[in-house]
PDB file of C-alpha atoms in Angstrom:
ATOM      1  CA  MET A   1     -13.489  21.042  -1.542  1.00 39.00           C
ATOM      2  CA  THR A   2     -14.688  18.543  -4.092  1.00 39.00           C
ATOM      3  CA  THR A   3     -15.199  14.875  -3.426  1.00 41.00           C
ATOM      4  CA  ALA A   4     -14.771  12.178  -6.047  1.00 42.00           C
ATOM      5  CA  LEU A   5     -15.915   8.589  -6.008  1.00 39.00           C
ATOM      6  CA  PRO A   6     -13.555   6.225  -4.207  1.00 44.00           C
ATOM      7  CA  GLU A   7     -10.705   4.789  -6.226  1.00 47.00           C
ATOM      8  CA  ARG A   8      -9.343   1.306  -5.497  1.00 44.00           C
ATOM      9  CA  ASP A   9      -5.612   0.605  -5.435  1.00 48.00           C
ATOM     10  CA  GLY A  10      -5.649  -2.891  -3.943  1.00 51.00           C
ATOM     11  CA  ARG A  11      -5.776  -1.800  -0.305  1.00 61.00           C
ATOM     12  CA  GLU A  12      -8.290   0.731   0.961  1.00 75.00           C
ATOM     13  CA  ALA A  13     -10.698   3.033  -0.803  1.00 87.00           C
ATOM     14  CA  VAL A  14      -9.016   6.305  -1.764  1.00 93.00           C
ATOM     15  CA  VAL A  15     -11.119   9.464  -1.956  1.00 96.00           C
ATOM     16  CA  THR A  16      -9.857  12.540  -3.763  1.00 97.00           C
ATOM     17  CA  LEU A  17     -10.875  15.521  -1.623  1.00 97.00           C
ATOM     18  CA  ASP A  18      -9.332  18.368  -3.602  1.00 97.00           C
ATOM     19  CA  ARG A  19      -7.297  18.820  -6.751  1.00 97.00           C
ATOM     20  CA  ARG A  20      -5.680  22.125  -7.674  1.00 96.00           C
ATOM     21  CA  GLU A  21      -3.359  23.416 -10.383  1.00 94.00           C
ATOM     22  CA  GLY A  22      -0.614  25.672  -9.127  1.00 86.00           C
ATOM     23  CA  PRO A  23       2.524  27.311 -10.515  1.00 85.00           C
ATOM     24  CA  TYR A  24       4.482  24.097  -9.899  1.00 85.00           C
ATOM     25  CA  GLY A  25       1.894  21.668 -11.247  1.00 89.00           C
ATOM     26  CA  GLU A  26      -1.009  19.703  -9.800  1.00 94.00           C
ATOM     27  CA  VAL A  27      -1.436  19.189  -6.052  1.00 95.00           C
ATOM     28  CA  VAL A  28      -3.979  16.674  -4.767  1.00 97.00           C
ATOM     29  CA  LEU A  29      -5.328  15.947  -1.299  1.00 98.00           C
ATOM     30  CA  ARG A  30      -6.608  12.395  -0.841  1.00 98.00           C
ATOM     31  CA  GLN A  31      -8.058  10.426   2.047  1.00 97.00           C
ATOM     32  CA  ARG A  32      -7.241   6.760   2.613  1.00 95.00           C
ATOM     33  CA  GLY A  33      -9.194   5.417   5.567  1.00 94.00           C
ATOM     34  CA  ARG A  34      -8.314   7.681   8.486  1.00 94.00           C
ATOM     35  CA  ASP A  35      -5.215   9.105   6.810  1.00 97.00           C
ATOM     36  CA  PHE A  36      -4.703  11.969   4.385  1.00 98.00           C
ATOM     37  CA  GLU A  37      -2.160  12.085   1.562  1.00 97.00           C
ATOM     38  CA  ILE A  38      -0.598  14.878  -0.476  1.00 96.00           C
ATOM     39  CA  ILE A  39       0.231  14.036  -4.088  1.00 94.00           C
ATOM     40  CA  ALA A  40       2.272  16.389  -6.304  1.00 89.00           C
ATOM     41  CA  ASN A  41       2.261  15.904 -10.070  1.00 88.00           C
ATOM     42  CA  GLY A  42       1.128  12.321  -9.627  1.00 90.00           C
ATOM     43  CA  CYS A  43       3.864  11.430  -7.101  1.00 87.00           C
ATOM     44  CA  PHE A  44       3.216  10.630  -3.443  1.00 87.00           C
ATOM     45  CA  LEU A  45       4.822  13.202  -1.143  1.00 86.00           C
ATOM     46  CA  MET A  46       3.590  12.552   2.400  1.00 90.00           C
ATOM     47  CA  ASP A  47       0.716  11.368   4.546  1.00 94.00           C
ATOM     48  CA  THR A  48      -0.580  11.519   8.096  1.00 96.00           C
ATOM     49  CA  ALA A  49       0.029   7.849   8.892  1.00 92.00           C
ATOM     50  CA  ASP A  50       3.034   8.306  11.180  1.00 90.00           C
ATOM     51  CA  GLY A  51       4.830  11.614  11.747  1.00 91.00           C
ATOM     52  CA  ARG A  52       7.733  10.359  13.879  1.00 92.00           C
ATOM     53  CA  SER A  53      10.422  11.491  11.464  1.00 91.00           C
ATOM     54  CA  GLU A  54       8.793  14.903  10.949  1.00 94.00           C
ATOM     55  CA  ARG A  55       8.781  15.435  14.726  1.00 95.00           C
ATOM     56  CA  LEU A  56      12.360  14.211  15.036  1.00 94.00           C
ATOM     57  CA  LEU A  57      13.323  16.867  12.492  1.00 95.00           C
ATOM     58  CA  ILE A  58      12.443  19.503  15.093  1.00 97.00           C
ATOM     59  CA  GLN A  59      13.525  17.657  18.228  1.00 96.00           C
ATOM     60  CA  ALA A  60      16.955  16.719  16.862  1.00 95.00           C
ATOM     61  CA  ALA A  61      17.683  20.340  15.974  1.00 96.00           C
ATOM     62  CA  LEU A  62      16.689  21.548  19.448  1.00 96.00           C
ATOM     63  CA  ASP A  63      18.701  18.787  21.131  1.00 94.00           C
ATOM     64  CA  GLU A  64      21.776  19.777  19.119  1.00 94.00           C
ATOM     65  CA  LEU A  65      21.341  23.426  20.096  1.00 95.00           C
ATOM     66  CA  ASP A  66      21.121  22.326  23.733  1.00 92.00           C
ATOM     67  CA  ARG A  67      24.200  20.137  23.365  1.00 88.00           C
ATOM     68  CA  THR A  68      26.382  22.841  21.866  1.00 82.00           C
ATOM     69  CA  GLY A  69      24.916  25.683  23.902  1.00 80.00           C
ATOM     70  CA  SER A  70      22.731  27.941  21.765  1.00 73.00           C
ATOM     71  CA  PRO A  71      23.590  31.629  22.219  1.00 69.00           C
ATOM     72  CA  ALA A  72      19.880  32.464  22.046  1.00 78.00           C
ATOM     73  CA  ALA A  73      17.677  31.992  25.101  1.00 84.00           C
ATOM     74  CA  ARG A  74      14.758  31.259  22.782  1.00 94.00           C
ATOM     75  CA  PRO A  75      16.214  30.145  19.442  1.00 96.00           C
ATOM     76  CA  SER A  76      14.524  30.872  16.142  1.00 97.00           C
ATOM     77  CA  VAL A  77      13.651  28.145  13.649  1.00 98.00           C
ATOM     78  CA  LEU A  78      12.752  28.112   9.973  1.00 98.00           C
ATOM     79  CA  ILE A  79      10.698  25.116   8.864  1.00 98.00           C
ATOM     80  CA  GLY A  80      10.944  24.424   5.160  1.00 95.00           C
ATOM     81  CA  GLY A  81       7.680  22.840   4.042  1.00 93.00           C
ATOM     82  CA  LEU A  82       4.365  22.903   5.911  1.00 97.00           C
ATOM     83  CA  GLY A  83       3.336  19.493   4.606  1.00 95.00           C
ATOM     84  CA  VAL A  84       0.778  17.736   6.779  1.00 97.00           C
ATOM     85  CA  GLY A  85       1.742  19.906   9.756  1.00 97.00           C
ATOM     86  CA  PHE A  86       3.525  17.479  12.074  1.00 97.00           C
ATOM     87  CA  SER A  87       6.778  19.465  12.256  1.00 97.00           C
ATOM     88  CA  LEU A  88       5.099  22.817  12.815  1.00 98.00           C
ATOM     89  CA  ALA A  89       2.746  21.477  15.484  1.00 98.00           C
ATOM     90  CA  TYR A  90       5.657  19.858  17.308  1.00 97.00           C
ATOM     91  CA  ALA A  91       7.662  23.092  17.236  1.00 98.00           C
ATOM     92  CA  VAL A  92       4.732  25.136  18.555  1.00 98.00           C
ATOM     93  CA  ALA A  93       4.271  22.666  21.436  1.00 97.00           C
ATOM     94  CA  GLU A  94       7.812  23.488  22.623  1.00 97.00           C
ATOM     95  CA  PRO A  95       7.868  26.813  24.533  1.00 96.00           C
ATOM     96  CA  ARG A  96      11.658  27.119  24.214  1.00 95.00           C
ATOM     97  CA  TRP A  97      11.379  28.094  20.550  1.00 97.00           C
ATOM     98  CA  GLY A  98      11.118  31.801  19.873  1.00 97.00           C
ATOM     99  CA  ARG A  99      10.292  32.861  16.340  1.00 97.00           C
ATOM    100  CA  ILE A 100       8.922  30.032  14.172  1.00 98.00           C
ATOM    101  CA  ALA A 101       8.787  30.702  10.440  1.00 98.00           C
ATOM    102  CA  VAL A 102       7.358  28.125   8.043  1.00 98.00           C
ATOM    103  CA  VAL A 103       7.869  28.403   4.287  1.00 97.00           C
ATOM    104  CA  GLU A 104       5.291  26.769   2.009  1.00 96.00           C
ATOM    105  CA  ARG A 105       5.039  27.519  -1.707  1.00 93.00           C
ATOM    106  CA  GLU A 106       1.741  25.712  -2.360  1.00 95.00           C
ATOM    107  CA  SER A 107      -1.287  27.863  -1.518  1.00 96.00           C
ATOM    108  CA  ALA A 108      -3.438  24.721  -1.606  1.00 97.00           C
ATOM    109  CA  ILE A 109      -1.537  23.157   1.305  1.00 97.00           C
ATOM    110  CA  ILE A 110      -1.862  26.332   3.393  1.00 97.00           C
ATOM    111  CA  ALA A 111      -5.596  26.381   2.658  1.00 97.00           C
ATOM    112  CA  TRP A 112      -5.994  22.712   3.667  1.00 98.00           C
ATOM    113  CA  HIS A 113      -4.578  23.663   7.064  1.00 98.00           C
ATOM    114  CA  ARG A 114      -6.512  26.887   7.544  1.00 96.00           C
ATOM    115  CA  SER A 115      -9.927  25.603   6.502  1.00 95.00           C
ATOM    116  CA  GLY A 116      -9.539  21.951   5.537  1.00 96.00           C
ATOM    117  CA  PRO A 117      -8.914  18.567   7.148  1.00 97.00           C
ATOM    118  CA  LEU A 118      -5.168  19.036   7.666  1.00 98.00           C
ATOM    119  CA  GLY A 119      -5.933  21.601  10.372  1.00 97.00           C
ATOM    120  CA  ALA A 120      -6.535  18.665  12.712  1.00 96.00           C
ATOM    121  CA  PHE A 121      -2.856  17.733  12.388  1.00 96.00           C
ATOM    122  CA  SER A 122      -1.324  21.189  12.684  1.00 96.00           C
ATOM    123  CA  GLY A 123      -3.632  21.768  15.655  1.00 92.00           C
ATOM    124  CA  GLY A 124      -4.137  25.493  15.231  1.00 93.00           C
ATOM    125  CA  ALA A 125      -0.367  26.078  15.105  1.00 97.00           C
ATOM    126  CA  LEU A 126      -0.738  28.612  12.296  1.00 97.00           C
ATOM    127  CA  ASP A 127      -2.446  30.940  14.790  1.00 96.00           C
ATOM    128  CA  ASP A 128       0.369  30.824  17.376  1.00 97.00           C
ATOM    129  CA  ALA A 129       1.826  34.291  17.980  1.00 98.00           C
ATOM    130  CA  ARG A 130       5.369  33.029  17.291  1.00 98.00           C
ATOM    131  CA  VAL A 131       4.457  31.602  13.871  1.00 98.00           C
ATOM    132  CA  GLU A 132       4.763  33.350  10.520  1.00 98.00           C
ATOM    133  CA  VAL A 133       3.642  31.503   7.399  1.00 98.00           C
ATOM    134  CA  LEU A 134       5.719  32.562   4.406  1.00 97.00           C
ATOM    135  CA  HIS A 135       3.932  31.723   1.156  1.00 97.00           C
ATOM    136  CA  THR A 136       6.923  31.586  -1.137  1.00 95.00           C
ATOM    137  CA  ASP A 137       9.459  29.240  -2.710  1.00 91.00           C
ATOM    138  CA  LEU A 138      12.094  28.195  -0.187  1.00 91.00           C
ATOM    139  CA  LEU A 139      15.024  28.591  -2.569  1.00 87.00           C
ATOM    140  CA  GLU A 140      13.924  32.094  -3.544  1.00 89.00           C
ATOM    141  CA  TYR A 141      13.443  33.027   0.117  1.00 93.00           C
ATOM    142  CA  LEU A 142      16.842  31.699   1.149  1.00 91.00           C
ATOM    143  CA  ALA A 143      18.630  33.382  -1.760  1.00 87.00           C
ATOM    144  CA  ALA A 144      17.442  36.904  -0.812  1.00 87.00           C
ATOM    145  CA  ALA A 145      20.500  39.097  -0.236  1.00 69.00           C
ATOM    146  CA  ASP A 146      19.116  40.681   2.939  1.00 79.00           C
ATOM    147  CA  GLY A 147      17.724  37.439   4.329  1.00 83.00           C
ATOM    148  CA  GLU A 148      17.137  36.745   8.002  1.00 93.00           C
ATOM    149  CA  ARG A 149      19.403  34.327   9.864  1.00 96.00           C
ATOM    150  CA  TYR A 150      18.087  31.558  12.089  1.00 97.00           C
ATOM    151  CA  ASP A 151      19.361  29.381  14.907  1.00 97.00           C
ATOM    152  CA  ALA A 152      17.888  26.284  13.232  1.00 97.00           C
ATOM    153  CA  LEU A 153      16.811  25.359   9.718  1.00 98.00           C
ATOM    154  CA  CYS A 154      14.533  22.297   9.602  1.00 98.00           C
ATOM    155  CA  LEU A 155      13.849  21.305   6.022  1.00 95.00           C
ATOM    156  CA  ASP A 156      11.329  18.751   4.744  1.00 90.00           C
ATOM    157  CA  ILE A 157      11.401  19.514   1.026  1.00 81.00           C
ATOM    158  CA  ASP A 158      10.357  16.968  -1.574  1.00 65.00           C
ATOM    159  CA  ASN A 159      11.632  13.447  -0.796  1.00 63.00           C
ATOM    160  CA  GLY A 160      15.105  14.520   0.244  1.00 62.00           C
ATOM    161  CA  PRO A 161      18.501  14.976  -1.445  1.00 74.00           C
ATOM    162  CA  ASP A 162      18.541  11.876  -3.667  1.00 60.00           C
ATOM    163  CA  TRP A 163      14.962  11.698  -4.955  1.00 59.00           C
ATOM    164  CA  THR A 164      13.146  14.911  -5.836  1.00 54.00           C
ATOM    165  CA  VAL A 165       9.741  15.071  -7.493  1.00 55.00           C
ATOM    166  CA  THR A 166      10.192  18.705  -8.546  1.00 59.00           C
ATOM    167  CA  GLU A 167      13.396  19.218 -10.540  1.00 60.00           C
ATOM    168  CA  SER A 168      13.967  22.732  -9.206  1.00 62.00           C
ATOM    169  CA  ASN A 169      14.304  21.339  -5.685  1.00 61.00           C
ATOM    170  CA  ASP A 170      17.574  19.655  -6.678  1.00 66.00           C
ATOM    171  CA  GLY A 171      19.323  22.988  -6.243  1.00 73.00           C
ATOM    172  CA  LEU A 172      18.633  22.997  -2.521  1.00 80.00           C
ATOM    173  CA  TYR A 173      20.787  19.938  -1.948  1.00 84.00           C
ATOM    174  CA  GLY A 174      23.733  20.787  -4.204  1.00 86.00           C
ATOM    175  CA  ALA A 175      26.861  22.689  -3.182  1.00 88.00           C
ATOM    176  CA  ASP A 176      25.426  26.127  -4.013  1.00 90.00           C
ATOM    177  CA  GLY A 177      22.196  25.444  -2.115  1.00 90.00           C
ATOM    178  CA  LEU A 178      24.027  24.119   0.933  1.00 93.00           C
ATOM    179  CA  ALA A 179      26.281  27.187   0.947  1.00 93.00           C
ATOM    180  CA  VAL A 180      23.169  29.371   1.076  1.00 93.00           C
ATOM    181  CA  LEU A 181      21.857  27.318   4.005  1.00 94.00           C
ATOM    182  CA  TRP A 182      25.188  27.722   5.800  1.00 95.00           C
ATOM    183  CA  HIS A 183      25.003  31.505   5.445  1.00 94.00           C
ATOM    184  CA  ARG A 184      21.364  31.606   6.607  1.00 96.00           C
ATOM    185  CA  LEU A 185      22.361  30.045   9.947  1.00 96.00           C
ATOM    186  CA  ARG A 186      23.731  32.035  12.835  1.00 95.00           C
ATOM    187  CA  PRO A 187      27.130  30.847  14.110  1.00 94.00           C
ATOM    188  CA  GLY A 188      26.498  27.685  16.112  1.00 94.00           C
ATOM    189  CA  GLY A 189      23.226  27.123  14.260  1.00 96.00           C
ATOM    190  CA  VAL A 190      21.871  23.719  13.278  1.00 97.00           C
ATOM    191  CA  LEU A 191      20.636  22.337   9.963  1.00 97.00           C
ATOM    192  CA  ALA A 192      18.217  19.386  10.005  1.00 97.00           C
ATOM    193  CA  VAL A 193      17.132  17.812   6.698  1.00 94.00           C
ATOM    194  CA  TRP A 194      14.444  15.131   6.314  1.00 91.00           C
ATOM    195  CA  SER A 195      14.989  12.446   3.680  1.00 88.00           C
ATOM    196  CA  ALA A 196      13.065   9.414   2.475  1.00 81.00           C
ATOM    197  CA  GLN A 197      16.307   7.406   2.470  1.00 84.00           C
ATOM    198  CA  PRO A 198      19.856   7.604   3.852  1.00 87.00           C
ATOM    199  CA  SER A 199      22.376   9.488   1.726  1.00 88.00           C
ATOM    200  CA  PRO A 200      26.110   9.138   2.444  1.00 91.00           C
ATOM    201  CA  ASP A 201      26.790  11.423  -0.528  1.00 90.00           C
ATOM    202  CA  PHE A 202      24.712  14.166   1.092  1.00 91.00           C
ATOM    203  CA  GLU A 203      26.673  13.790   4.333  1.00 94.00           C
ATOM    204  CA  GLU A 204      29.884  14.366   2.395  1.00 94.00           C
ATOM    205  CA  ALA A 205      28.361  17.345   0.598  1.00 93.00           C
ATOM    206  CA  LEU A 206      27.499  18.905   3.961  1.00 95.00           C
ATOM    207  CA  ARG A 207      31.080  18.540   5.160  1.00 95.00           C
ATOM    208  CA  ALA A 208      32.457  19.871   1.882  1.00 95.00           C
ATOM    209  CA  VAL A 209      30.728  23.258   2.290  1.00 94.00           C
ATOM    210  CA  GLY A 210      31.840  23.682   5.897  1.00 95.00           C
ATOM    211  CA  PHE A 211      29.260  22.004   8.121  1.00 96.00           C
ATOM    212  CA  SER A 212      30.526  20.061  11.140  1.00 95.00           C
ATOM    213  CA  ASP A 213      29.089  17.429  13.502  1.00 95.00           C
ATOM    214  CA  VAL A 214      27.310  15.706  10.601  1.00 96.00           C
ATOM    215  CA  VAL A 215      25.179  12.767  11.776  1.00 94.00           C
ATOM    216  CA  THR A 216      22.196  10.827  10.418  1.00 94.00           C
ATOM    217  CA  HIS A 217      19.261   9.600  12.511  1.00 93.00           C
ATOM    218  CA  GLU A 218      17.261   6.688  11.042  1.00 90.00           C
ATOM    219  CA  ILE A 219      13.558   6.070  11.694  1.00 87.00           C
ATOM    220  CA  PRO A 220      12.354   2.565  10.738  1.00 82.00           C
ATOM    221  CA  VAL A 221       9.209   2.402   8.612  1.00 75.00           C
ATOM    222  CA  ALA A 222       6.775  -0.424   7.971  1.00 70.00           C
ATOM    223  CA  ARG A 223       8.074  -1.100   4.453  1.00 68.00           C
ATOM    224  CA  GLY A 224      11.305  -0.283   2.650  1.00 69.00           C
ATOM    225  CA  VAL A 225      14.307   1.781   3.698  1.00 75.00           C
ATOM    226  CA  PRO A 226      14.102   3.963   6.799  1.00 83.00           C
ATOM    227  CA  ASP A 227      13.265   7.663   6.810  1.00 86.00           C
ATOM    228  CA  VAL A 228      16.193   9.729   8.042  1.00 90.00           C
ATOM    229  CA  VAL A 229      17.052  13.139   9.477  1.00 93.00           C
ATOM    230  CA  HIS A 230      20.448  14.494   8.472  1.00 95.00           C
ATOM    231  CA  LEU A 231      21.871  16.824  11.121  1.00 96.00           C
ATOM    232  CA  ALA A 232      24.770  19.279  10.780  1.00 96.00           C
ATOM    233  CA  ARG A 233      26.061  22.387  12.514  1.00 96.00           C
ATOM    234  CA  ARG A 234      27.596  25.679  11.468  1.00 95.00           C
ATOM    235  CA  ALA A 235      30.571  26.115  13.756  1.00 86.00           C
ATOM    236  CA  GLY A 236      30.493  29.154  16.003  1.00 69.00           C
TER     237      GLY A 236
END
């Protein structure tokens, strides 16, 4: 890790802890006071300031499986995006989950959890026997012809359907991407998608490809529009 002199942005001192070039551009880990931030190609992605919506991503999916009666005694879950680790840590804390796969394409983010400061937020979850870390692009993983099916897909990719930092992530939220997600769920399975803002158009897109029980949970934030979790189900 390298440490730079503090930068000032009008609030608190910001310290750049690590900066790496990857196949998708630059990824930066910064510290602002007690919190850590991940920046991709100059755009803010996430920080450790809250975490409520990232935890709701997991809890809402499990609640929906309980409501509809999951056929699996210990359902499997795929988490799209390791991020700052809130979603993975929350899933590992729930013994009802069986297999927990987490897909992360940025090797830097995985390293910041294994041997860097983000490990404090994932809480050793990467070492849980149920967890497999898949270092790959989510779209490529999902598109594999012989791909595994899951009881729940919990996706926190980019800033959500309507505002993506990485152009290639747009494909996840279009009709073709949603059809792939539908096929990667077992019958009765649940899709949960984190977004930085509500998206009625995304709700309609979910219904158009065959998802049912589409709902949106809002999580108020200190400034601006609420974070949301879009929830949908593949009918059994």
